[in-house]
Amino acid sequence: MKYTHHYDSPLGGITLASDGEALTGLWFDGQKYFGAGLSDEHEQRQLPVFEQADRWLALYFSGQEPDFTPTLAMKTTPFRKSVWEILLTIPYGKTMTYKEIAGIIAEQKGLPHMSAQAVGGAVGHNAISLIIPCHRVVGTDGSLTGYAGGIAVKEKLLILEKAVKTKRVAV
């Protein structure tokens, strides 16, 4: 059984999902890939992991860096999981490029190179937005490219974290 919970953020509604123990999803309502992996059979319920996530989100949206991470269950392919684990290492208020992540993955796998586009696909399918900070990934030139929640939301998140001060949207 899957469980869901709703959170009202300053940037719009957020739907969270859990397997009962860990967070399995966090999406801005209506974002691309919304509810990916969420079974048709789920019910709204208040769970300890949702209480943790609510506390994390309240801190985050108040402009503070949360000092804990709710329990996460990354239910995805091994490649995507390796990318998402790198996303978890990007510090609050900092960014990393798709190319940098591709370099890390290539090194981990002993490959001469890795496709930044493949990394982009894995980043875009991140099922636990914000907490696994896919919004901190930018283009090589620093431009704000691709975000399932929308570029305007990505920009607001990075401004909240003071990672960017001005608009840097890719054309």
mmCIF file of C-alpha atoms in Angstrom:
data_model
loop_
_atom_site.group_PDB
_atom_site.id
_atom_site.type_symbol
_atom_site.label_atom_id
_atom_site.label_comp_id
_atom_site.label_asym_id
_atom_site.label_seq_id
_atom_site.Cartn_x
_atom_site.Cartn_y
_atom_site.Cartn_z
ATOM 1 C CA MET A 1 0.000 0.000 0.000
ATOM 2 C CA LYS A 2 1.148 3.502 -0.793
ATOM 3 C CA TYR A 3 0.257 6.552 1.224
ATOM 4 C CA THR A 4 0.077 10.192 0.221
ATOM 5 C CA HIS A 5 0.095 13.501 2.009
ATOM 6 C CA HIS A 6 -0.367 17.088 0.835
ATOM 7 C CA TYR A 7 1.772 20.072 1.788
ATOM 8 C CA ASP A 8 0.961 23.688 0.899
ATOM 9 C CA SER A 9 4.212 25.453 0.029
ATOM 10 C CA PRO A 10 4.771 29.096 -0.925
ATOM 11 C CA LEU A 11 5.362 27.822 -4.487
ATOM 12 C CA GLY A 12 2.205 25.722 -4.680
ATOM 13 C CA GLY A 13 0.893 22.387 -3.559
ATOM 14 C CA ILE A 14 3.237 19.470 -3.005
ATOM 15 C CA THR A 15 2.210 15.822 -2.934
ATOM 16 C CA LEU A 16 4.321 13.391 -0.932
ATOM 17 C CA ALA A 17 4.245 9.589 -1.130
ATOM 18 C CA SER A 18 5.414 6.885 1.251
ATOM 19 C CA ASP A 19 5.555 3.119 1.496
ATOM 20 C CA GLY A 20 4.615 3.494 5.156
ATOM 21 C CA GLU A 21 8.199 3.776 6.403
ATOM 22 C CA ALA A 22 10.126 6.043 4.032
ATOM 23 C CA LEU A 23 9.446 8.880 1.621
ATOM 24 C CA THR A 24 9.140 7.510 -1.929
ATOM 25 C CA GLY A 25 7.930 10.622 -3.741
ATOM 26 C CA LEU A 26 7.706 14.399 -3.504
ATOM 27 C CA TRP A 27 6.290 16.355 -6.432
ATOM 28 C CA PHE A 28 5.002 19.857 -7.027
ATOM 29 C CA ASP A 29 1.369 19.323 -7.983
ATOM 30 C CA GLY A 30 1.080 19.063 -11.753
ATOM 31 C CA GLN A 31 4.817 18.841 -12.456
ATOM 32 C CA LYS A 32 6.181 16.674 -15.247
ATOM 33 C CA TYR A 33 6.308 13.007 -14.164
ATOM 34 C CA PHE A 34 3.940 13.825 -11.285
ATOM 35 C CA GLY A 35 3.213 10.696 -9.285
ATOM 36 C CA ALA A 36 5.645 8.512 -11.249
ATOM 37 C CA GLY A 37 5.848 5.202 -9.451
ATOM 38 C CA LEU A 38 2.784 5.925 -7.330
ATOM 39 C CA SER A 39 0.300 3.066 -7.581
ATOM 40 C CA ASP A 40 -3.352 3.751 -8.315
ATOM 41 C CA GLU A 41 -4.123 2.282 -4.914
ATOM 42 C CA HIS A 42 -3.060 4.767 -2.265
ATOM 43 C CA GLU A 43 -4.644 6.577 0.620
ATOM 44 C CA GLN A 44 -4.106 9.870 2.409
ATOM 45 C CA ARG A 45 -2.673 9.241 5.847
ATOM 46 C CA GLN A 46 -0.555 11.091 8.356
ATOM 47 C CA LEU A 47 2.662 9.116 8.984
ATOM 48 C CA PRO A 48 5.836 9.897 10.969
ATOM 49 C CA VAL A 49 7.804 10.222 7.715
ATOM 50 C CA PHE A 50 5.301 12.825 6.486
ATOM 51 C CA GLU A 51 5.710 14.719 9.768
ATOM 52 C CA GLN A 52 9.502 14.672 9.196
ATOM 53 C CA ALA A 53 9.035 15.863 5.612
ATOM 54 C CA ASP A 54 6.640 18.639 6.691
ATOM 55 C CA ARG A 55 9.222 19.833 9.236
ATOM 56 C CA TRP A 56 11.969 19.676 6.573
ATOM 57 C CA LEU A 57 9.822 21.643 4.089
ATOM 58 C CA ALA A 58 8.850 24.270 6.696
ATOM 59 C CA LEU A 59 12.518 24.880 7.495
ATOM 60 C CA TYR A 60 13.480 24.921 3.832
ATOM 61 C CA PHE A 61 10.765 27.369 2.758
ATOM 62 C CA SER A 62 11.613 29.655 5.691
ATOM 63 C CA GLY A 63 15.057 30.083 4.097
ATOM 64 C CA GLN A 64 16.902 27.777 6.480
ATOM 65 C CA GLU A 65 19.014 24.780 5.582
ATOM 66 C CA PRO A 66 17.389 21.702 7.166
ATOM 67 C CA ASP A 67 19.879 19.811 9.342
ATOM 68 C CA PHE A 68 18.289 16.404 8.775
ATOM 69 C CA THR A 69 16.888 14.336 5.933
ATOM 70 C CA PRO A 70 13.656 12.381 6.217
ATOM 71 C CA THR A 71 14.000 8.645 5.623
ATOM 72 C CA LEU A 72 14.127 8.095 1.847
ATOM 73 C CA ALA A 73 13.497 5.045 -0.347
ATOM 74 C CA MET A 74 14.790 5.604 -3.872
ATOM 75 C CA LYS A 75 12.743 3.165 -5.937
ATOM 76 C CA THR A 76 14.323 3.481 -9.353
ATOM 77 C CA THR A 77 16.925 2.011 -11.668
ATOM 78 C CA PRO A 78 20.515 1.554 -10.444
ATOM 79 C CA PHE A 79 21.728 4.325 -12.810
ATOM 80 C CA ARG A 80 19.158 6.860 -11.653
ATOM 81 C CA LYS A 81 19.847 5.944 -8.033
ATOM 82 C CA SER A 82 23.569 6.613 -8.529
ATOM 83 C CA VAL A 83 22.751 10.035 -9.991
ATOM 84 C CA TRP A 84 20.262 10.834 -7.204
ATOM 85 C CA GLU A 85 22.857 9.874 -4.588
ATOM 86 C CA ILE A 86 25.215 12.455 -6.122
ATOM 87 C CA LEU A 87 22.414 15.049 -5.992
ATOM 88 C CA LEU A 88 22.203 14.462 -2.242
ATOM 89 C CA THR A 89 25.841 15.608 -1.941
ATOM 90 C CA ILE A 90 25.231 19.038 -3.525
ATOM 91 C CA PRO A 91 25.347 21.485 -0.607
ATOM 92 C CA TYR A 92 22.495 23.890 0.136
ATOM 93 C CA GLY A 93 23.100 27.125 -1.739
ATOM 94 C CA LYS A 94 25.456 25.528 -4.285
ATOM 95 C CA THR A 95 24.980 24.136 -7.773
ATOM 96 C CA MET A 96 26.595 21.428 -9.875
ATOM 97 C CA THR A 97 26.479 20.914 -13.637
ATOM 98 C CA TYR A 98 25.152 17.917 -15.527
ATOM 99 C CA LYS A 99 28.656 17.531 -16.963
ATOM 100 C CA GLU A 100 30.221 17.427 -13.485
ATOM 101 C CA ILE A 101 27.782 14.720 -12.420
ATOM 102 C CA ALA A 102 28.506 12.778 -15.621
ATOM 103 C CA GLY A 103 32.220 12.966 -14.770
ATOM 104 C CA ILE A 104 31.608 11.584 -11.282
ATOM 105 C CA ILE A 105 29.482 8.719 -12.640
ATOM 106 C CA ALA A 106 32.102 7.901 -15.297
ATOM 107 C CA GLU A 107 34.810 7.809 -12.640
ATOM 108 C CA GLN A 108 32.681 5.592 -10.355
ATOM 109 C CA LYS A 109 32.054 3.152 -13.201
ATOM 110 C CA GLY A 110 35.612 3.270 -14.580
ATOM 111 C CA LEU A 111 34.427 4.698 -17.894
ATOM 112 C CA PRO A 112 36.291 7.241 -20.038
ATOM 113 C CA HIS A 113 33.171 9.456 -20.152
ATOM 114 C CA MET A 114 29.437 9.525 -19.433
ATOM 115 C CA SER A 115 26.698 11.310 -21.324
ATOM 116 C CA ALA A 116 25.494 14.511 -19.676
ATOM 117 C CA GLN A 117 22.175 13.915 -21.483
ATOM 118 C CA ALA A 118 21.794 10.526 -19.727
ATOM 119 C CA VAL A 119 22.465 12.291 -16.436
ATOM 120 C CA GLY A 120 19.868 14.910 -17.384
ATOM 121 C CA GLY A 121 17.277 12.188 -17.931
ATOM 122 C CA ALA A 122 18.020 10.694 -14.506
ATOM 123 C CA VAL A 123 17.898 14.119 -12.849
ATOM 124 C CA GLY A 124 14.601 14.917 -14.580
ATOM 125 C CA HIS A 125 12.999 11.713 -13.312
ATOM 126 C CA ASN A 126 13.929 12.388 -9.677
ATOM 127 C CA ALA A 127 10.891 11.222 -7.739
ATOM 128 C CA ILE A 128 11.777 12.995 -4.473
ATOM 129 C CA SER A 129 12.158 16.641 -5.536
ATOM 130 C CA LEU A 130 13.636 19.269 -3.231
ATOM 131 C CA ILE A 131 14.940 16.796 -0.648
ATOM 132 C CA ILE A 132 16.957 15.120 -3.413
ATOM 133 C CA PRO A 133 17.944 18.533 -4.798
ATOM 134 C CA CYS A 134 17.661 18.187 -8.576
ATOM 135 C CA HIS A 135 16.952 21.940 -8.719
ATOM 136 C CA ARG A 136 20.655 22.514 -7.912
ATOM 137 C CA VAL A 137 21.771 21.080 -11.258
ATOM 138 C CA VAL A 138 22.510 23.678 -13.920
ATOM 139 C CA GLY A 139 23.892 23.829 -17.437
ATOM 140 C CA THR A 140 27.657 24.031 -18.032
ATOM 141 C CA ASP A 141 27.360 27.789 -18.533
ATOM 142 C CA GLY A 142 25.382 28.161 -15.303
ATOM 143 C CA SER A 143 22.041 28.477 -17.098
ATOM 144 C CA LEU A 144 18.888 27.183 -15.475
ATOM 145 C CA THR A 145 17.890 24.321 -17.725
ATOM 146 C CA GLY A 146 15.331 21.594 -17.303
ATOM 147 C CA TYR A 147 13.312 21.186 -14.142
ATOM 148 C CA ALA A 148 10.213 18.977 -13.942
ATOM 149 C CA GLY A 149 8.571 21.557 -11.652
ATOM 150 C CA GLY A 150 9.247 24.318 -14.209
ATOM 151 C CA ILE A 151 12.143 26.733 -14.693
ATOM 152 C CA ALA A 152 10.378 29.517 -12.764
ATOM 153 C CA VAL A 153 10.113 27.246 -9.703
ATOM 154 C CA LYS A 154 13.751 26.171 -10.082
ATOM 155 C CA GLU A 155 14.813 29.816 -10.169
ATOM 156 C CA LYS A 156 12.784 30.647 -7.036
ATOM 157 C CA LEU A 157 14.291 27.682 -5.177
ATOM 158 C CA LEU A 158 17.844 28.710 -6.072
ATOM 159 C CA ILE A 159 17.138 32.335 -5.121
ATOM 160 C CA LEU A 160 15.707 31.108 -1.783
ATOM 161 C CA GLU A 161 18.987 29.233 -1.213
ATOM 162 C CA LYS A 162 20.969 32.280 -2.409
ATOM 163 C CA ALA A 163 22.573 30.046 -5.065
ATOM 164 C CA VAL A 164 21.623 32.581 -7.756
ATOM 165 C CA LYS A 165 20.717 36.221 -7.481
ATOM 166 C CA THR A 166 19.427 36.947 -10.955
ATOM 167 C CA LYS A 167 17.564 35.159 -13.670
ATOM 168 C CA ARG A 168 19.762 32.690 -15.597
ATOM 169 C CA VAL A 169 17.257 30.888 -17.789
ATOM 170 C CA ALA A 170 18.572 29.069 -20.871
ATOM 171 C CA VAL A 171 17.161 30.354 -24.141
#
